[in-house]
mmCIF file of C-alpha atoms in Angstrom:
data_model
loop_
_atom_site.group_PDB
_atom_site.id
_atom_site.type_symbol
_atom_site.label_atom_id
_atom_site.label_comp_id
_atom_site.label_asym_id
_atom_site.label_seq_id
_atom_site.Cartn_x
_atom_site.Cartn_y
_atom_site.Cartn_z
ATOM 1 C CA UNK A 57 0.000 0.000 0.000
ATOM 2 C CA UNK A 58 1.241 3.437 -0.557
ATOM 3 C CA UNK A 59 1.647 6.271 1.798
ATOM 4 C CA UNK A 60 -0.830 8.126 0.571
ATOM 5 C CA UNK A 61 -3.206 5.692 0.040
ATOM 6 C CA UNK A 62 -2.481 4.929 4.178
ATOM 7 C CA UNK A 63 -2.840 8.209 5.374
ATOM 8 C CA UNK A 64 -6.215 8.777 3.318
ATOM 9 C CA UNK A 65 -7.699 5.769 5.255
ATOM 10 C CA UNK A 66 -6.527 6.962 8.573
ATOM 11 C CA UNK A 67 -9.327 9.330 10.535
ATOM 12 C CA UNK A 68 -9.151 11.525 13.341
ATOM 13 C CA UNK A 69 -10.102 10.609 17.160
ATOM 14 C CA UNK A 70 -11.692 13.323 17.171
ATOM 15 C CA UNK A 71 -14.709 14.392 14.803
ATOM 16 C CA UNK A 72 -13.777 18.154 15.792
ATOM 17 C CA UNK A 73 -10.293 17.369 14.224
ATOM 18 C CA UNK A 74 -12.293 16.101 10.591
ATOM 19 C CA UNK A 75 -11.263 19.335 8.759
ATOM 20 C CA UNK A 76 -7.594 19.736 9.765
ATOM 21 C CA UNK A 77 -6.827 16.391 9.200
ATOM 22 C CA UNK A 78 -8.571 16.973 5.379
ATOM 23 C CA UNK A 79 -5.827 20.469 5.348
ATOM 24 C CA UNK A 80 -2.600 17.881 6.205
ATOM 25 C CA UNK A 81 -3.948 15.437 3.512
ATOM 26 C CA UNK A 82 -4.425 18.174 0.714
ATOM 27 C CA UNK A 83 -0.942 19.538 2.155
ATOM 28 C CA UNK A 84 0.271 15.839 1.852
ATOM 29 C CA UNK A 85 -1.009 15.858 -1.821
ATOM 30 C CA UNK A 86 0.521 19.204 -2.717
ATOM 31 C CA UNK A 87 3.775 18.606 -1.559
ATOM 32 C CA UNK A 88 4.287 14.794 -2.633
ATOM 33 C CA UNK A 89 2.523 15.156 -5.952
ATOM 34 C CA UNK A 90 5.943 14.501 -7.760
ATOM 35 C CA UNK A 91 7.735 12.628 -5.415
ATOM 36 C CA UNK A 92 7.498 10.231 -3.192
ATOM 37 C CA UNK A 93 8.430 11.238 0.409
ATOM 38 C CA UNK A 94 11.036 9.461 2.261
ATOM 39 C CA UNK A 95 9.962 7.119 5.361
ATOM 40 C CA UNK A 96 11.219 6.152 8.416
ATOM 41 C CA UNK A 97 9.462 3.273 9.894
ATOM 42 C CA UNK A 98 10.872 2.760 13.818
ATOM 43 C CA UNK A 99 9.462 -0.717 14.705
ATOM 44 C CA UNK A 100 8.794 -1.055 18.548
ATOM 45 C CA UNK A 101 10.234 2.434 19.308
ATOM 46 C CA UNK A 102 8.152 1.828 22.644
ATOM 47 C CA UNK A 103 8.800 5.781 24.338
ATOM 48 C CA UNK A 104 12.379 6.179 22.533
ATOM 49 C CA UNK A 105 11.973 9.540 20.813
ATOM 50 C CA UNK A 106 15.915 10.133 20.009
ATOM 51 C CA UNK A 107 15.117 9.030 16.717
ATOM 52 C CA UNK A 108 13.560 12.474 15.770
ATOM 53 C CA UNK A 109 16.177 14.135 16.846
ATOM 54 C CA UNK A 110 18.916 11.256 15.361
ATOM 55 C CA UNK A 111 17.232 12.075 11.779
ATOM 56 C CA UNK A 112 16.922 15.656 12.084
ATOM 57 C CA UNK A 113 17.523 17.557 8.895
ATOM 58 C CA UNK A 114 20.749 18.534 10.255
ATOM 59 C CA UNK A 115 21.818 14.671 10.945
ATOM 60 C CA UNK A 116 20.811 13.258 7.470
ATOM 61 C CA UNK A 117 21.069 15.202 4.985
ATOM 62 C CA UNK A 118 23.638 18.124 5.800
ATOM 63 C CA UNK A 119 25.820 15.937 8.609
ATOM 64 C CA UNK A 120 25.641 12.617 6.622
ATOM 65 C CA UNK A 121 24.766 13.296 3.242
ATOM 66 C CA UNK A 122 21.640 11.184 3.338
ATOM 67 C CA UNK A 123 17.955 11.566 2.535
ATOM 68 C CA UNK A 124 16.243 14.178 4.388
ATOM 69 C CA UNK A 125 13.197 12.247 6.134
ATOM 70 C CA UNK A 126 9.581 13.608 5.262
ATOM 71 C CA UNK A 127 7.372 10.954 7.546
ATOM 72 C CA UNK A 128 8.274 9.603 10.453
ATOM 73 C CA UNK A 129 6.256 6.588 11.486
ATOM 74 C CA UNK A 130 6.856 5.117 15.086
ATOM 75 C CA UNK A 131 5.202 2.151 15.882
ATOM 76 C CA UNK A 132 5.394 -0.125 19.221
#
């Protein structure tokens, strides 16, 4: 499955939260419409949040030369 495709299936808790979540998606579509973004999938990151700051811009891309991350996606 694609990113997007994901993140269009995904809903708010909250209904009150319905028509930002629509203004990240459209942002989502605006910005990614000619390239795929780059994801970082952290499998059981349990409450380790160094990763965000690990794969900063300033870690990847200007420190290491490596793809600047769009998504991250931190799953336990």
């Amino acid at each position: 499955m694609k990113l997007r495709h994901f993140l269009h299936r995904l809903r708010p808790v909250f209904a009150t939260d319905k028509v930002q979540w629509q203004g990240a998606l459209a942002d989502y579509d605006a910005k990614f419409s000619q390239r795929a973004p780059e994801l970082f999938w952290y499998l059981a990151s349990g409450f380790d949040w160094k990763a965000l700051v690990r794969f900063s811009e300033n870690e990847t891309s200007r420190r290491y030369r490596t793809p600047k991350v769009d998504f991250f996606l931190m799953t336990d």
